[in-house]
XYZ file of C-alpha atoms in Angstrom:
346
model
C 0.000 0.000 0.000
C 1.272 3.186 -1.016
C 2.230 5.504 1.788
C 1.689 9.460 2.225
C 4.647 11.368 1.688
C 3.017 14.861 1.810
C 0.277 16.273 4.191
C -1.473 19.909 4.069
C -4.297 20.431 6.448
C -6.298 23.458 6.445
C -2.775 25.468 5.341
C -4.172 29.808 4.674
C -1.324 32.245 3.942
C -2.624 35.646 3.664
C -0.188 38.386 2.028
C -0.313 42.021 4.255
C -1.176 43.860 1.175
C -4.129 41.444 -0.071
C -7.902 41.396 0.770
C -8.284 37.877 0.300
C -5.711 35.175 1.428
C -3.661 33.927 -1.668
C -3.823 30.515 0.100
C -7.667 29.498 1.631
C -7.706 26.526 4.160
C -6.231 24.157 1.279
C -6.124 20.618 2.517
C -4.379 17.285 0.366
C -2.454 14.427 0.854
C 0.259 13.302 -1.908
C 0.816 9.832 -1.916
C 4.756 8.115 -2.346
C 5.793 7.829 -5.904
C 2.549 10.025 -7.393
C 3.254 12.914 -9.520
C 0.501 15.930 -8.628
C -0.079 18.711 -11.080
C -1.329 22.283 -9.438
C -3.028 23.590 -12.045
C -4.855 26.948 -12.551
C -4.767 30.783 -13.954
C -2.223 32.986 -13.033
C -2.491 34.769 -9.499
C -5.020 31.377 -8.202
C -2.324 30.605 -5.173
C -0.090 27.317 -6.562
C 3.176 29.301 -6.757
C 2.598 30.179 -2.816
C 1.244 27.042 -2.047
C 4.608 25.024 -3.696
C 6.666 27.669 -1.561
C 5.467 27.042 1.523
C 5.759 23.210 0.687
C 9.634 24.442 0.195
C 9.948 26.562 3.261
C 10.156 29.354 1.737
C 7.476 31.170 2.791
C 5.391 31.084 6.362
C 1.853 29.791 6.665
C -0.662 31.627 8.551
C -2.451 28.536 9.921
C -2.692 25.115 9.052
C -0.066 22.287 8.982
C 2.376 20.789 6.636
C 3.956 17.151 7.545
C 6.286 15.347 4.894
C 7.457 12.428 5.476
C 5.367 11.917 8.194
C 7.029 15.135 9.922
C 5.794 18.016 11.032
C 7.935 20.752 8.975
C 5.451 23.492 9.243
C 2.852 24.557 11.892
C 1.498 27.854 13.751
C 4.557 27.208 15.969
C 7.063 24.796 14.348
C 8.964 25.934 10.980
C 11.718 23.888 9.544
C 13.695 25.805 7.139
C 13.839 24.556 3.589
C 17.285 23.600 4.007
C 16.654 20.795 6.228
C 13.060 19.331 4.381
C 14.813 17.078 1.775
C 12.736 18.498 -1.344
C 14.252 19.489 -4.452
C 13.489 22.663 -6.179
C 13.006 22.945 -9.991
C 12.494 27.181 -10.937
C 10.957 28.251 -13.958
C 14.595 30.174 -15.375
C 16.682 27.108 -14.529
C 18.968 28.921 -12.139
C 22.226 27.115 -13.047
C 25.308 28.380 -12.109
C 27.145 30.026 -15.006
C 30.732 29.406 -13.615
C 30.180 25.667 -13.454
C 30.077 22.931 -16.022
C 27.684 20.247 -16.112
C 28.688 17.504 -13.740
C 29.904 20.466 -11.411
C 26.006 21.970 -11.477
C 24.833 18.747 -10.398
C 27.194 17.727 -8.101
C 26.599 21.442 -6.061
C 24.046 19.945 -3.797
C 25.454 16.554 -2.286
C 27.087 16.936 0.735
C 28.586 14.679 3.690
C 29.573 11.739 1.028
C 32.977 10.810 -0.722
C 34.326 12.482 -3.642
C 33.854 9.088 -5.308
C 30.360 8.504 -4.411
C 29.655 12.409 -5.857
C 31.018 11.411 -8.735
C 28.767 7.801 -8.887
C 25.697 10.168 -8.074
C 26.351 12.363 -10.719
C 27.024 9.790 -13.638
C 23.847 8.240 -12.602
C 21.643 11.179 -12.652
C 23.177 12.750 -15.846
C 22.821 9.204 -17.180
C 18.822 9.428 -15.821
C 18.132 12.855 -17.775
C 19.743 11.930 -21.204
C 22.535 13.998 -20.907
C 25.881 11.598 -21.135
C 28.489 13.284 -23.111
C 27.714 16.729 -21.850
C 29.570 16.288 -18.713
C 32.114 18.951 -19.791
C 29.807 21.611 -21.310
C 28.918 24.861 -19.534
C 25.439 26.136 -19.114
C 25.721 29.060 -22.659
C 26.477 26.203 -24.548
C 23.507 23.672 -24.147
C 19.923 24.784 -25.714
C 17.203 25.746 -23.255
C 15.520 21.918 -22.998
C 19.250 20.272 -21.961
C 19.424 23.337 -19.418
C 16.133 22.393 -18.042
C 17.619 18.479 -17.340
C 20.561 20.068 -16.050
C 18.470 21.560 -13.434
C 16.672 18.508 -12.970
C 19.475 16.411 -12.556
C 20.815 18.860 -9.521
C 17.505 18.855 -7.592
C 17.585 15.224 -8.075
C 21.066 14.601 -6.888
C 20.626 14.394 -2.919
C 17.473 11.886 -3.806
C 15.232 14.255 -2.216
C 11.646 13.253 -0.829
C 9.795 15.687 -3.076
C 10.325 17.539 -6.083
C 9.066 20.882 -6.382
C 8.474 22.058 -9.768
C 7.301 25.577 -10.925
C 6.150 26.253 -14.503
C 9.870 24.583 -15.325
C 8.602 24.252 -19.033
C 7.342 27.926 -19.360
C 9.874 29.193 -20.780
C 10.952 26.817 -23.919
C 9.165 27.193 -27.297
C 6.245 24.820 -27.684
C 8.421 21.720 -29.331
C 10.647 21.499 -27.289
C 7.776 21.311 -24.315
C 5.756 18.604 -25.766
C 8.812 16.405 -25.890
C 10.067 17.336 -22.468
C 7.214 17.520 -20.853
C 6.537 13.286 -21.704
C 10.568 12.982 -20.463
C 10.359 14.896 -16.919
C 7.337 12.338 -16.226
C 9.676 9.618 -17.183
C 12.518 10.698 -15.305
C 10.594 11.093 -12.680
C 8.954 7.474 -12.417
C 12.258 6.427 -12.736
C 13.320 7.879 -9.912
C 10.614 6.873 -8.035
C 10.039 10.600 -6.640
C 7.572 12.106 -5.410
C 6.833 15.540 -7.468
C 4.185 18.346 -7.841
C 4.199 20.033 -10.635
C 2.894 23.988 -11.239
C 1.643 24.837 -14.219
C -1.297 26.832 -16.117
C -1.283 24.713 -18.670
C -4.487 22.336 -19.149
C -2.492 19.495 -21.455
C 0.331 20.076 -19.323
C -1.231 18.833 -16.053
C -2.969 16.463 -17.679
C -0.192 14.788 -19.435
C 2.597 14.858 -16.549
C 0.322 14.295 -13.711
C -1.366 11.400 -11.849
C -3.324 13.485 -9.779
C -4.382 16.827 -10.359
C -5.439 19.411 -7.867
C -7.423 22.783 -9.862
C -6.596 26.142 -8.194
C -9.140 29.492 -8.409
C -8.313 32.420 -6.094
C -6.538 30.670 -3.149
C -9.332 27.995 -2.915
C -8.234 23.947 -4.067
C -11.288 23.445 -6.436
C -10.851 19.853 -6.759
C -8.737 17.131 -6.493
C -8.599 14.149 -8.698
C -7.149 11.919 -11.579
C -6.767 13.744 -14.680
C -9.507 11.972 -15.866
C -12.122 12.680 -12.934
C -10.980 16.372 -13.586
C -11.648 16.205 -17.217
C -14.746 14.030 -17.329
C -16.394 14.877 -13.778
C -15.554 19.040 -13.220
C -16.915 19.951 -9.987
C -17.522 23.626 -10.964
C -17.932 25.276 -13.852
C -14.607 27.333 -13.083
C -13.079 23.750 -13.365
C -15.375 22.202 -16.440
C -14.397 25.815 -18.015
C -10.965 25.943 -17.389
C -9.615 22.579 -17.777
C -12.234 21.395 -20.477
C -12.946 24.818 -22.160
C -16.426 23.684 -22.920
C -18.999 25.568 -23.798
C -21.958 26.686 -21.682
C -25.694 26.943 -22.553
C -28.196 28.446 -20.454
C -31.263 25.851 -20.076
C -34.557 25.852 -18.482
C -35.988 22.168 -16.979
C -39.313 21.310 -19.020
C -40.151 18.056 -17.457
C -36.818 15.166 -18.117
C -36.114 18.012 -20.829
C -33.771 20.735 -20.796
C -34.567 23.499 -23.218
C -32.005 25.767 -24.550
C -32.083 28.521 -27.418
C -30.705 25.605 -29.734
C -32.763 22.377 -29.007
C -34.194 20.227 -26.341
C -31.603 18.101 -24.167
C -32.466 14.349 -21.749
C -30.131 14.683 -19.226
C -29.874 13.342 -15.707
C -29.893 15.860 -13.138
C -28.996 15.574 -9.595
C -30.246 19.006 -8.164
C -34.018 20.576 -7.857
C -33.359 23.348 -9.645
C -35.207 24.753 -13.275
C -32.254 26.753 -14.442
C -28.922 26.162 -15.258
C -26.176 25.887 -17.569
C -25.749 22.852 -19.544
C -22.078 22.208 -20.074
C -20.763 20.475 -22.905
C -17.407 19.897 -24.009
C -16.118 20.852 -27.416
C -15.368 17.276 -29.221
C -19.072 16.071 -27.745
C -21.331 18.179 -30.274
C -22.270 16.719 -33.182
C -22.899 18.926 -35.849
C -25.216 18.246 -39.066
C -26.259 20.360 -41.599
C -30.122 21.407 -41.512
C -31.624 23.886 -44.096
C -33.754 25.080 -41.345
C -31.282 24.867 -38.506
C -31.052 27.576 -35.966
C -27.187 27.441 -35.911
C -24.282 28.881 -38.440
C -21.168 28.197 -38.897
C -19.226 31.187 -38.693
C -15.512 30.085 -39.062
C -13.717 26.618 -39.606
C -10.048 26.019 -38.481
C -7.803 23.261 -39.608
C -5.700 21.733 -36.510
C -4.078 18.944 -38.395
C -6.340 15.658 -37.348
C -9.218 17.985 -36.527
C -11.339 21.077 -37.281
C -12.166 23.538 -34.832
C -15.522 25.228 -35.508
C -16.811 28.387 -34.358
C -20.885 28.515 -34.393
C -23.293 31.284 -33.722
C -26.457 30.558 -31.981
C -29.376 32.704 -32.265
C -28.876 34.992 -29.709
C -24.987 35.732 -31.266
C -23.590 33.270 -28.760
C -20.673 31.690 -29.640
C -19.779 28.131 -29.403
C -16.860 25.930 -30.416
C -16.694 22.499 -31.556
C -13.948 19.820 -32.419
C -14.647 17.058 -34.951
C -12.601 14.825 -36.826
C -10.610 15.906 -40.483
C -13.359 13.380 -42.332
C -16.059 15.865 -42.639
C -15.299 19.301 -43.193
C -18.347 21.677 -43.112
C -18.230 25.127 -45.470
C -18.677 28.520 -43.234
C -22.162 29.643 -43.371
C -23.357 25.910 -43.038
C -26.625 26.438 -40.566
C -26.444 23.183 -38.472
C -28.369 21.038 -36.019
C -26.882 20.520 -32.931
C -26.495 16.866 -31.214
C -25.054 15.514 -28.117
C -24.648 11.761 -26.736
C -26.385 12.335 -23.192
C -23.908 10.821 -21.333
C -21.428 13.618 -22.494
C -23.521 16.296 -20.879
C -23.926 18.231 -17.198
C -26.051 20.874 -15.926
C -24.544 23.137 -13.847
C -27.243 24.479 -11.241
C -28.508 28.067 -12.055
């Protein structure tokens, strides 16, 4: 059975200078071994939150335990020095002046000079970068700098990993690829991580568990799958799924909206809502008569991306595959499985 390496209960940091507190009575366990992904818009708390994780910043109330220790309470604070996590910044943070093996070797202390050296070969071995032992941080490109840093943090075999927006700042290539390798490395070395981002795919892909941040608050907390296909807000259906959102008014098992009639299941007493659905789940087919139009028609590569007008001028979006490709103006009937559909309570 898999064993809880990190512990926040209740944990509220409010800045002097803020109304509302940037972290609000946020409360999760990480498992051993499982990779969590703070997701969420800039300014939602999940840069704090990792730094008081780190020690460096001071909660207001609330507890933090790793390992099973207390680091962190109203009246205990271990400094980050001495909570064996590793730290992985968004701008690398290597040390100019020192090559390779000498950037990841900065952070093991108390062992031989031969077992630095064993450590080293085996991390730089772990992050794909054998052969660059000698090289200095100007002369890698901004993906091998990113393993570099990587490599240090994982050196001392740290409990956690810490990781904030590390793949911000490389062009999008680069990030796809790297972002499947950090996950790898990772599992490799069985480490524990979480992982800040903004980015939906990003959290999706790298993480086994995701926790969605809005203004200090920990929306919810799930696989990246329960995220995805269970949202349990709209922020969260919105942000992670950017689905689209139709206002809809209960007529018996029916929900009417301004383009058709929708059966769905609904586990709340109210009349009005918002039916969410998610781009890829409408079904579009052209109707003479049809109340929607197709305003504009993107080509992603294996799909199109749709932009419809209803007829109020809301907008919609919708995903479908390359094999039918619909001509702008096209009015349209709209379709949806039922299963693929929530109602969000008015």
């Amino acid at each position: 059975m898999q064993q809880a390496i990190l512990h926040l209960q209740n944990v509220t940091k409010q800045f002097s200078e803020s109304t509302y507190p940037a972290v609000d009575n946020v409360s999760l366990t990480l498992q051993q071994g499982d990779v969590l992904g703070l997701l969420g818009p800039s300014g939602c708390g999940k840069t704090t939150l990792l730094r008081m994780i780190a020690g460096f910043e001071r909660l207001e109330s609330g507890t933090i335990e790793i390992g099973g220790q207390v680091v962190c309470n109203t009246s205990k604070y271990i400094p980050a020095e001495q909570r064996d996590i590793g730290v992985v910044f968004q701008d690398y943070a290597l040390f100019p002046h020192l090559n390779v093996a000498e950037n990841v070797a900065f952070g093991l202390r108390n062992i031989s000079k031969q077992q630095i050296q064993k450590r080293v070969a085996e991390v730089i071995e772990l992050v794909s970068l054998k052969g660059l032992e000698k090289r200095y941080p100007y002369e890698l490109s901004g993906g091998q700098q990113q393993r570099v840093a990587l490599a240090r943090a994982l050196a001392p075999q740290p409990q956690i990993m810490l990781l904030d927006e590390p793949l911000s700042n490389l062009d999008i290539q680069v990030r796809l690829r790297l972002r499947e390798e950090v996950r790898e490395i990772l599992k490799a070395a069985g480490t524990s991580a979480i992982f800040v981002t903004h980015d939906q795919e990003e959290a999706l892909a790298i993480s086994d568990i995701v926790g969605v941040m809005q203004q200090g608050h920990l929306e919810q907390l799930g696989t990246p799958e329960e995220i995805y296909t269970h949202p349990a807000s709209r922020f969260v259906a919105e942000f992670v799924t950017q689905a689209n959102f139709l206002p809809a008014r209960r007529q018996g098992n029916l929900w009417e909206t301004e383009v058709g009639s929708f059966e769905i299941p609904v586990h709340h007493n109210n009349d009005t809502g918002e039916i969410m659905i998610r781009q890829e789940d409408l079904i579009l087919k052209p109707t003479t008569d049809a109340p929607v139009v197709i305003r504009t028609r993107r080509f992603l590569g294996r799909e199109y991306q749709y932009c419809l007008q209803t007829p109020s001028g809301k907008e919609l979006h919708a995903r479908t595959m390359t094999n039918t490709a619909l001509p702008v103006g096209t009015k349209v009937q709209i379709s949806i499985a039922s299963d693929a559909v929530k109602v969000f309570p008015g």
